[in-house]
Amino acid sequence: MSALADAPAHLVTAAFLDKLRSIVGDGNVLAQAEELLVYECDGYVVEKQTPDAVVFPTTTEQVSQIVKLCNAHHIPFVPRGAGTSLAGGCLPIGGGVMLALTRMKQILEVSVRDRYAVVQPGLVNVHLTQRLKGTGYHYAPDPSSQGACTVGGNFATNSGGPHTLKYGVTVNHVLGAEVVLPDGSVVELGGPVEDSPGYDLTGLFVGSEGTLGICTKLYVRLTRDPAAYRTMLGVFETVDDATQAISSIIGAGIVPAALELMDQGIVQALEQAFHFGFPLDAGAVLLIEVDGLEVAVDDEAERITTLCLANMAREVRRAKTAQERQLLWKCRKQAFGAIGRLSPSYCTQDGVVPRTRLPEILRFITDCGLRHNIRIVNVFHAGDGNIHPILLFDERDKEQVERVLKASDEILEKCIDLGGSVTGEHGIGVEKISFMNKLFTPEDLAVMQSIHDCFNPDGQCSPGKMLPTSAGCGNEYVPRKNPGRKASL
């Protein structure tokens, strides 16, 4: 049965809406059907549910008051950033109130000397990058959607990005946070200094997908800009050769700053859209970047080039200027936008396998596509083993849709079989909640549920996310009627 069908009934009255307006002002509440339609889903379009109201707080105090008001009326509430989640993390199950944090977007402080910044959750990721230009420091997490996604959303899903391989994911760059708990109280976790004593509650909240509270302020770590970069493009005849090269590079003890794979389908789409000059007959290309001291990067680049050639690379190109490097990264970050040229609809999966199992999972994905007669292309964070197979289809063909769903589930189950996970950075949300009892034992899930209940005992905050209900037995399985994210027709 769908989680939406299980959602309890509740009532948002005109009087309740008036109370919301008294907290945030008339211009910061949406309640008309045509206004709410925009918020019926995020990047995961399978399940849709319009909230009863969307409210735009601008301060922590307003968030706290809204949460307390919802509790007093037994109305569920869910935070939302830019809505770029690909797993339904901000789906308003049961309706209720959505707290859109996009107007809390200020950079409150930048301390280069102490290497931290204080920001509000609705800040777009790339805006912090732009603010830090010229300071010699940067904020390392850089999801491919960084031009749209918010740092608060990154906090909720523990986002990664192309440079995760060397610099880590969001949790490695959050020093502390201010959080409004599900009862409306405000707490500070961590702070601007390193290694606060006691339990790592900041680490607990990062990646909790809004189920433990609503982040209203972040202390983020700033990282010194590398002195030098070397950015390369390895061109391979086959995906298998490229994945073998990845294993060789990591096996040699080299940790590139980034190691991204794009297969032939993605390369052709990018070339058609942006004319970057990629070889259209290549089976796959590897975007490789090393950074560090000037005296060290040339040696690492040479070693990587040698390893690529030893694994049947046709050639390894090197960006000669900052503009060429920027162009290579532009193509990688625009890869998803180019996929609309390949198919009217597509479904992006997010799984992880140990890096040494990449050749195996890529061969499985190819076989899976053939068995189900579905074209699958790949662009992913190869250095982390974080795959993103993209299944192309036409959602108007119901039979084709069924085949895509079966292929998607088989790929994710194979990731588990290979010792991996069903998500590397998109989160569980509602999309993959039925996989939780395959990933974890009942004991594991019971511990997670007990932590959840400590902070969110009534389940009113972000209901129906991450953890299976029904004592963790997976009975809440959300049947999918359509695959995930789609491109425009």
CSV table of N, CA and C in Angstrom, one decimal, residues 176-270:
chain,number,residue,atom,x,y,z
A,176,GLY,N,29.1,22.5,12.6
A,176,GLY,CA,28.0,22.6,13.6
A,176,GLY,C,26.7,23.1,12.9
A,177,ALA,N,25.6,23.1,13.7
A,177,ALA,CA,24.3,23.5,13.1
A,177,ALA,C,23.4,24.0,14.2
A,178,GLU,N,22.5,24.9,13.8
A,178,GLU,CA,21.4,25.3,14.7
A,178,GLU,C,20.2,24.5,14.1
A,179,VAL,N,19.5,23.9,15.0
A,179,VAL,CA,18.4,23.0,14.5
A,179,VAL,C,17.1,23.3,15.4
A,180,VAL,N,16.0,23.4,14.7
A,180,VAL,CA,14.7,23.4,15.4
A,180,VAL,C,14.2,22.0,15.5
A,181,LEU,N,14.1,21.5,16.7
A,181,LEU,CA,13.7,20.1,16.9
A,181,LEU,C,12.2,20.0,16.6
A,182,PRO,N,11.7,18.7,16.5
A,182,PRO,CA,10.3,18.5,16.1
A,182,PRO,C,9.3,19.1,17.2
A,183,ASP,N,9.8,19.4,18.4
A,183,ASP,CA,8.9,20.0,19.4
A,183,ASP,C,8.9,21.5,19.3
A,184,GLY,N,9.8,22.0,18.5
A,184,GLY,CA,9.8,23.5,18.3
A,184,GLY,C,11.0,24.1,19.1
A,185,SER,N,11.7,23.4,19.9
A,185,SER,CA,12.8,23.9,20.7
A,185,SER,C,14.0,24.1,19.7
A,186,VAL,N,14.9,25.0,20.1
A,186,VAL,CA,16.0,25.3,19.2
A,186,VAL,C,17.3,24.9,20.0
A,187,VAL,N,18.1,24.2,19.3
A,187,VAL,CA,19.4,23.7,19.9
A,187,VAL,C,20.6,24.0,18.9
A,188,GLU,N,21.7,24.1,19.5
A,188,GLU,CA,23.0,24.3,18.8
A,188,GLU,C,23.8,23.1,18.9
A,189,LEU,N,24.2,22.5,17.8
A,189,LEU,CA,25.0,21.3,17.7
A,189,LEU,C,26.4,21.7,17.2
A,190,GLY,N,27.4,21.4,17.9
A,190,GLY,CA,28.8,21.8,17.5
A,190,GLY,C,28.9,23.3,17.4
A,191,GLY,N,29.8,23.8,16.6
A,191,GLY,CA,30.0,25.2,16.4
A,191,GLY,C,31.2,25.5,15.5
A,192,PRO,N,31.8,26.7,15.6
A,192,PRO,CA,32.8,27.0,14.6
A,192,PRO,C,34.2,26.4,14.9
A,193,VAL,N,34.3,25.7,16.1
A,193,VAL,CA,35.6,25.1,16.4
A,193,VAL,C,35.6,23.6,16.1
A,194,GLU,N,36.7,23.1,15.9
A,194,GLU,CA,36.9,21.7,15.6
A,194,GLU,C,36.6,20.8,16.8
A,195,ASP,N,36.1,19.6,16.6
A,195,ASP,CA,36.0,18.5,17.6
A,195,ASP,C,35.4,18.9,18.9
A,196,SER,N,34.2,19.3,18.9
A,196,SER,CA,33.5,19.6,20.2
A,196,SER,C,33.4,18.3,21.0
A,197,PRO,N,33.6,18.3,22.3
A,197,PRO,CA,33.5,17.1,23.1
A,197,PRO,C,32.1,16.5,23.1
A,198,GLY,N,32.0,15.3,23.5
A,198,GLY,CA,30.7,14.6,23.6
A,198,GLY,C,30.3,13.9,22.3
A,199,TYR,N,29.1,13.4,22.3
A,199,TYR,CA,28.6,12.7,21.1
A,199,TYR,C,28.6,13.6,19.9
A,200,ASP,N,28.8,13.0,18.8
A,200,ASP,CA,28.8,13.8,17.5
A,200,ASP,C,27.4,14.0,17.0
A,201,LEU,N,26.6,14.9,17.6
A,201,LEU,CA,25.3,15.0,17.2
A,201,LEU,C,25.2,15.7,15.9
A,202,THR,N,26.2,16.6,15.6
A,202,THR,CA,26.1,17.2,14.2
A,202,THR,C,26.2,16.1,13.2
A,203,GLY,N,27.1,15.1,13.4
A,203,GLY,CA,27.2,14.0,12.4
A,203,GLY,C,25.9,13.2,12.3
A,204,LEU,N,25.2,13.1,13.5
A,204,LEU,CA,23.9,12.3,13.5
A,204,LEU,C,22.9,13.0,12.6
A,205,PHE,N,22.8,14.4,12.7
A,205,PHE,CA,21.8,15.1,12.0
A,205,PHE,C,22.1,15.2,10.5
A,206,VAL,N,23.4,15.3,10.1
A,206,VAL,CA,23.7,15.4,8.7
A,206,VAL,C,23.3,14.0,8.0
A,207,GLY,N,22.5,14.1,7.0
A,207,GLY,CA,22.0,12.9,6.3
A,207,GLY,C,20.7,12.3,6.9
A,208,SER,N,20.2,13.0,7.9
A,208,SER,CA,18.9,12.4,8.6
A,208,SER,C,17.7,12.8,7.8
A,209,GLU,N,17.8,13.5,6.7
A,209,GLU,CA,16.8,13.8,5.7
A,209,GLU,C,15.6,14.5,6.4
A,210,GLY,N,15.9,15.4,7.3
A,210,GLY,CA,14.9,16.2,8.0
A,210,GLY,C,14.0,15.4,8.9
A,211,THR,N,14.3,14.2,9.3
A,211,THR,CA,13.5,13.4,10.2
A,211,THR,C,13.8,13.7,11.7
A,212,LEU,N,14.9,14.4,12.0
A,212,LEU,CA,15.2,14.7,13.4
A,212,LEU,C,15.0,16.1,13.7
A,213,GLY,N,14.8,17.0,12.7
A,213,GLY,CA,14.6,18.4,13.0
A,213,GLY,C,14.9,19.2,11.7
A,214,ILE,N,14.8,20.5,11.9
A,214,ILE,CA,14.9,21.4,10.7
A,214,ILE,C,16.1,22.3,11.0
A,215,CYS,N,17.1,22.1,10.1
A,215,CYS,CA,18.3,22.9,10.2
A,215,CYS,C,18.0,24.4,9.8
A,216,THR,N,18.5,25.3,10.7
A,216,THR,CA,18.2,26.7,10.4
A,216,THR,C,19.5,27.5,10.3
A,217,LYS,N,20.6,26.9,10.6
A,217,LYS,CA,21.9,27.6,10.4
A,217,LYS,C,23.0,26.6,10.4
A,218,LEU,N,24.0,26.8,9.5
A,218,LEU,CA,25.1,25.9,9.4
A,218,LEU,C,26.5,26.6,9.7
A,219,TYR,N,27.4,25.9,10.4
A,219,TYR,CA,28.8,26.3,10.4
A,219,TYR,C,29.5,25.3,9.5
A,220,VAL,N,30.1,25.9,8.4
A,220,VAL,CA,30.7,25.0,7.5
A,220,VAL,C,32.2,25.3,7.4
A,221,ARG,N,33.0,24.2,7.2
A,221,ARG,CA,34.4,24.3,7.1
A,221,ARG,C,34.9,24.9,5.8
A,222,LEU,N,35.8,25.7,5.8
A,222,LEU,CA,36.4,26.2,4.5
A,222,LEU,C,37.8,25.5,4.3
A,223,THR,N,38.0,25.2,3.0
A,223,THR,CA,39.2,24.4,2.7
A,223,THR,C,40.1,25.3,1.8
A,224,ARG,N,41.4,25.2,2.1
A,224,ARG,CA,42.3,26.0,1.3
A,224,ARG,C,42.3,25.6,-0.2
A,225,ASP,N,42.3,26.5,-1.1
A,225,ASP,CA,42.4,26.2,-2.5
A,225,ASP,C,43.7,25.5,-2.8
A,226,PRO,N,43.7,24.5,-3.7
A,226,PRO,CA,45.0,23.8,-4.0
A,226,PRO,C,45.8,24.8,-4.8
A,227,ALA,N,47.1,24.6,-4.6
A,227,ALA,CA,48.1,25.5,-5.3
A,227,ALA,C,48.1,25.3,-6.8
A,228,ALA,N,47.8,24.0,-7.2
A,228,ALA,CA,47.9,23.7,-8.6
A,228,ALA,C,46.9,22.6,-9.0
A,229,TYR,N,46.5,22.5,-10.2
A,229,TYR,CA,45.6,21.5,-10.7
A,229,TYR,C,46.2,20.9,-12.0
A,230,ARG,N,45.9,19.7,-12.2
A,230,ARG,CA,46.1,19.1,-13.5
A,230,ARG,C,44.8,18.3,-13.9
A,231,THR,N,44.2,18.7,-14.9
A,231,THR,CA,42.9,18.1,-15.3
A,231,THR,C,43.1,17.3,-16.7
A,232,MET,N,42.7,16.1,-16.7
A,232,MET,CA,42.9,15.3,-17.9
A,232,MET,C,41.6,14.6,-18.3
A,233,LEU,N,41.7,14.2,-19.6
A,233,LEU,CA,40.5,13.4,-20.1
A,233,LEU,C,41.1,12.2,-20.8
A,234,GLY,N,40.8,11.0,-20.2
A,234,GLY,CA,41.2,9.7,-20.7
A,234,GLY,C,40.2,9.2,-21.7
A,235,VAL,N,40.6,8.8,-22.8
A,235,VAL,CA,39.6,8.3,-23.9
A,235,VAL,C,39.8,6.8,-24.0
A,236,PHE,N,38.8,6.0,-23.8
A,236,PHE,CA,38.8,4.6,-23.9
A,236,PHE,C,37.9,4.0,-24.9
A,237,GLU,N,38.3,2.8,-25.4
A,237,GLU,CA,37.5,2.2,-26.4
A,237,GLU,C,36.2,1.6,-25.8
A,238,THR,N,36.4,1.1,-24.5
A,238,THR,CA,35.2,0.4,-23.9
A,238,THR,C,35.1,0.9,-22.4
A,239,VAL,N,33.9,0.8,-21.9
A,239,VAL,CA,33.6,1.1,-20.5
A,239,VAL,C,34.5,0.2,-19.6
A,240,ASP,N,34.6,-1.1,-20.0
A,240,ASP,CA,35.3,-2.0,-19.2
A,240,ASP,C,36.8,-1.6,-19.0
A,241,ASP,N,37.4,-1.1,-20.1
A,241,ASP,CA,38.8,-0.6,-20.0
A,241,ASP,C,38.9,0.6,-19.0
A,242,ALA,N,37.9,1.5,-19.1
A,242,ALA,CA,37.9,2.7,-18.3
A,242,ALA,C,37.8,2.3,-16.8
A,243,THR,N,36.9,1.3,-16.5
A,243,THR,CA,36.7,0.9,-15.1
A,243,THR,C,38.0,0.2,-14.6
A,244,GLN,N,38.6,-0.6,-15.5
A,244,GLN,CA,39.9,-1.2,-15.0
A,244,GLN,C,41.0,-0.2,-14.7
A,245,ALA,N,41.0,0.9,-15.5
A,245,ALA,CA,41.9,2.0,-15.3
A,245,ALA,C,41.7,2.6,-13.9
A,246,ILE,N,40.4,2.8,-13.6
A,246,ILE,CA,40.1,3.4,-12.3
A,246,ILE,C,40.6,2.5,-11.1
A,247,SER,N,40.4,1.2,-11.3
A,247,SER,CA,40.9,0.3,-10.2
A,247,SER,C,42.4,0.4,-10.1
A,248,SER,N,43.1,0.5,-11.3
A,248,SER,CA,44.6,0.6,-11.3
A,248,SER,C,45.0,1.9,-10.6
A,249,ILE,N,44.4,3.0,-10.9
A,249,ILE,CA,44.8,4.3,-10.3
A,249,ILE,C,44.6,4.2,-8.8
A,250,ILE,N,43.5,3.8,-8.3
A,250,ILE,CA,43.3,3.7,-6.9
A,250,ILE,C,44.2,2.7,-6.2
A,251,GLY,N,44.4,1.5,-6.9
A,251,GLY,CA,45.2,0.5,-6.4
A,251,GLY,C,46.7,0.9,-6.3
A,252,ALA,N,47.1,1.9,-7.1
A,252,ALA,CA,48.5,2.4,-7.1
A,252,ALA,C,48.7,3.4,-5.9
A,253,GLY,N,47.6,3.6,-5.2
A,253,GLY,CA,47.7,4.5,-4.0
A,253,GLY,C,47.5,6.0,-4.4
A,254,ILE,N,47.1,6.3,-5.6
A,254,ILE,CA,46.9,7.7,-6.0
A,254,ILE,C,45.4,8.0,-5.6
A,255,VAL,N,45.2,9.2,-5.0
A,255,VAL,CA,43.9,9.7,-4.7
A,255,VAL,C,43.7,11.0,-5.5
A,256,PRO,N,43.1,10.9,-6.7
A,256,PRO,CA,42.8,12.1,-7.5
A,256,PRO,C,41.8,12.9,-6.7
A,257,ALA,N,41.7,14.2,-7.1
A,257,ALA,CA,40.7,15.1,-6.5
A,257,ALA,C,39.3,14.7,-7.1
A,258,ALA,N,39.3,14.2,-8.3
A,258,ALA,CA,38.1,13.8,-8.9
A,258,ALA,C,38.4,12.7,-10.0
A,259,LEU,N,37.4,11.8,-10.2
A,259,LEU,CA,37.5,10.7,-11.1
A,259,LEU,C,36.2,10.4,-11.6
A,260,GLU,N,35.7,11.0,-12.7
A,260,GLU,CA,34.4,10.9,-13.2
A,260,GLU,C,34.3,10.2,-14.6
A,261,LEU,N,33.4,9.2,-14.7
A,261,LEU,CA,33.2,8.5,-15.9
A,261,LEU,C,32.0,8.9,-16.7
A,262,MET,N,32.1,9.0,-18.0
A,262,MET,CA,31.0,9.3,-18.9
A,262,MET,C,31.1,8.3,-20.0
A,263,ASP,N,30.0,7.5,-20.2
A,263,ASP,CA,30.1,6.5,-21.3
A,263,ASP,C,29.7,7.2,-22.7
A,264,GLN,N,29.7,6.3,-23.7
A,264,GLN,CA,29.5,6.8,-25.1
A,264,GLN,C,28.1,7.6,-25.2
A,265,GLY,N,27.1,7.1,-24.6
A,265,GLY,CA,25.8,7.7,-24.8
A,265,GLY,C,25.8,9.1,-24.2
A,266,ILE,N,26.4,9.3,-23.0
A,266,ILE,CA,26.5,10.6,-22.4
A,266,ILE,C,27.4,11.6,-23.3
A,267,VAL,N,28.5,11.0,-23.7
A,267,VAL,CA,29.4,11.8,-24.5
A,267,VAL,C,28.7,12.3,-25.8
A,268,GLN,N,28.0,11.4,-26.4
A,268,GLN,CA,27.3,11.8,-27.7
A,268,GLN,C,26.2,12.9,-27.4
A,269,ALA,N,25.5,12.8,-26.3
A,269,ALA,CA,24.5,13.8,-25.9
A,269,ALA,C,25.1,15.1,-25.6
A,270,LEU,N,26.3,15.1,-24.9
A,270,LEU,CA,27.0,16.3,-24.6
A,270,LEU,C,27.5,17.0,-25.8
